[in-house]
Amino acid sequence: QHFSNWLINEAISFSIVFQIKNLWDIVPAEVGDRFLSMLPSWHAYERACEYFIFTHGVEQVYTTVRNLKVVFL
């Protein structure tokens, strides 16, 4: 049981680090850029994106589907 828990934790950690390192290939962020996010901050992919953009000097703005229209007005 301990080994399987350890393996799951390692896989999750590897996945997050992989996403952070490779997000640059999809989103070439620059200092001063602004990202709009609708995922909650505790979502695993959102957390990886947060680490990525904060290390690149990018601002993150949060919204919800309900408020999305207001953000773009």
Short mmCIF file of C-alpha atoms in Angstrom, two decimals:
data_model
loop_
_atom_site.label_atom_id
_atom_site.label_comp_id
_atom_site.label_asym_id
_atom_site.label_seq_id
_atom_site.Cartn_x
_atom_site.Cartn_y
_atom_site.Cartn_z
CA GLN A 1 0.00 0.00 0.00
CA HIS A 2 2.81 2.43 0.85
CA PHE A 3 4.54 1.81 -2.48
CA SER A 4 1.37 2.42 -4.49
CA ASN A 5 0.70 5.69 -2.60
CA TRP A 6 4.30 6.76 -3.19
CA LEU A 7 4.02 5.89 -6.88
CA ILE A 8 0.81 7.90 -7.27
CA ASN A 9 2.38 10.92 -5.54
CA GLU A 10 5.47 10.69 -7.75
CA ALA A 11 3.33 10.46 -10.89
CA ILE A 12 1.32 13.53 -9.88
CA SER A 13 4.48 15.49 -9.08
CA PHE A 14 6.07 14.50 -12.39
CA SER A 15 2.91 15.50 -14.26
CA ILE A 16 2.83 18.97 -12.70
CA VAL A 17 6.54 19.57 -13.32
CA PHE A 18 6.16 18.31 -16.91
CA GLN A 19 3.27 20.73 -17.51
CA ILE A 20 5.19 23.68 -16.06
CA LYS A 21 8.28 22.96 -18.15
CA ASN A 22 6.39 22.37 -21.40
CA LEU A 23 3.70 25.02 -21.22
CA TRP A 24 6.14 27.47 -22.81
CA ASP A 25 5.88 25.54 -26.10
CA ILE A 26 2.14 26.24 -26.18
CA VAL A 27 2.01 29.65 -24.51
CA PRO A 28 5.13 31.79 -25.02
CA ALA A 29 4.37 34.17 -22.15
CA GLU A 30 6.24 37.44 -21.70
CA VAL A 31 6.59 39.81 -18.77
CA GLY A 32 3.53 42.04 -18.65
CA ASP A 33 1.17 39.57 -20.33
CA ARG A 34 -2.15 38.89 -18.64
CA PHE A 35 -3.80 35.46 -18.41
CA LEU A 36 -7.49 34.96 -17.85
CA SER A 37 -8.43 31.91 -15.83
CA MET A 38 -11.74 30.29 -15.06
CA LEU A 39 -10.45 27.19 -13.27
CA PRO A 40 -10.37 27.22 -9.46
CA SER A 41 -6.89 27.72 -7.99
CA TRP A 42 -6.96 24.26 -6.36
CA HIS A 43 -7.40 22.54 -9.75
CA ALA A 44 -4.21 20.64 -10.61
CA TYR A 45 -3.81 22.07 -14.12
CA GLU A 46 -4.60 25.58 -12.87
CA ARG A 47 -1.92 25.25 -10.21
CA ALA A 48 0.66 24.19 -12.80
CA CYS A 49 -0.29 27.18 -14.97
CA GLU A 50 0.00 29.50 -11.97
CA TYR A 51 3.54 28.33 -11.25
CA PHE A 52 4.43 28.76 -14.91
CA ILE A 53 3.07 32.26 -15.35
CA PHE A 54 4.32 33.59 -12.02
CA THR A 55 7.87 32.54 -12.92
CA HIS A 56 7.54 34.48 -16.19
CA GLY A 57 6.22 37.72 -14.67
CA VAL A 58 2.72 37.29 -16.03
CA GLU A 59 -0.40 38.63 -14.30
CA GLN A 60 -3.29 36.26 -13.71
CA VAL A 61 -6.91 37.39 -13.64
CA TYR A 62 -9.69 35.12 -12.39
CA THR A 63 -13.31 35.06 -13.51
CA THR A 64 -16.26 32.71 -13.77
CA VAL A 65 -18.39 31.68 -16.73
CA ARG A 66 -21.13 33.95 -15.38
CA ASN A 67 -18.79 36.98 -15.36
CA LEU A 68 -16.86 36.22 -18.54
CA LYS A 69 -18.89 38.63 -20.66
CA VAL A 70 -18.25 41.46 -18.18
CA VAL A 71 -14.48 40.88 -18.38
CA PHE A 72 -14.42 41.48 -22.13
CA LEU A 73 -16.63 44.59 -22.16
#
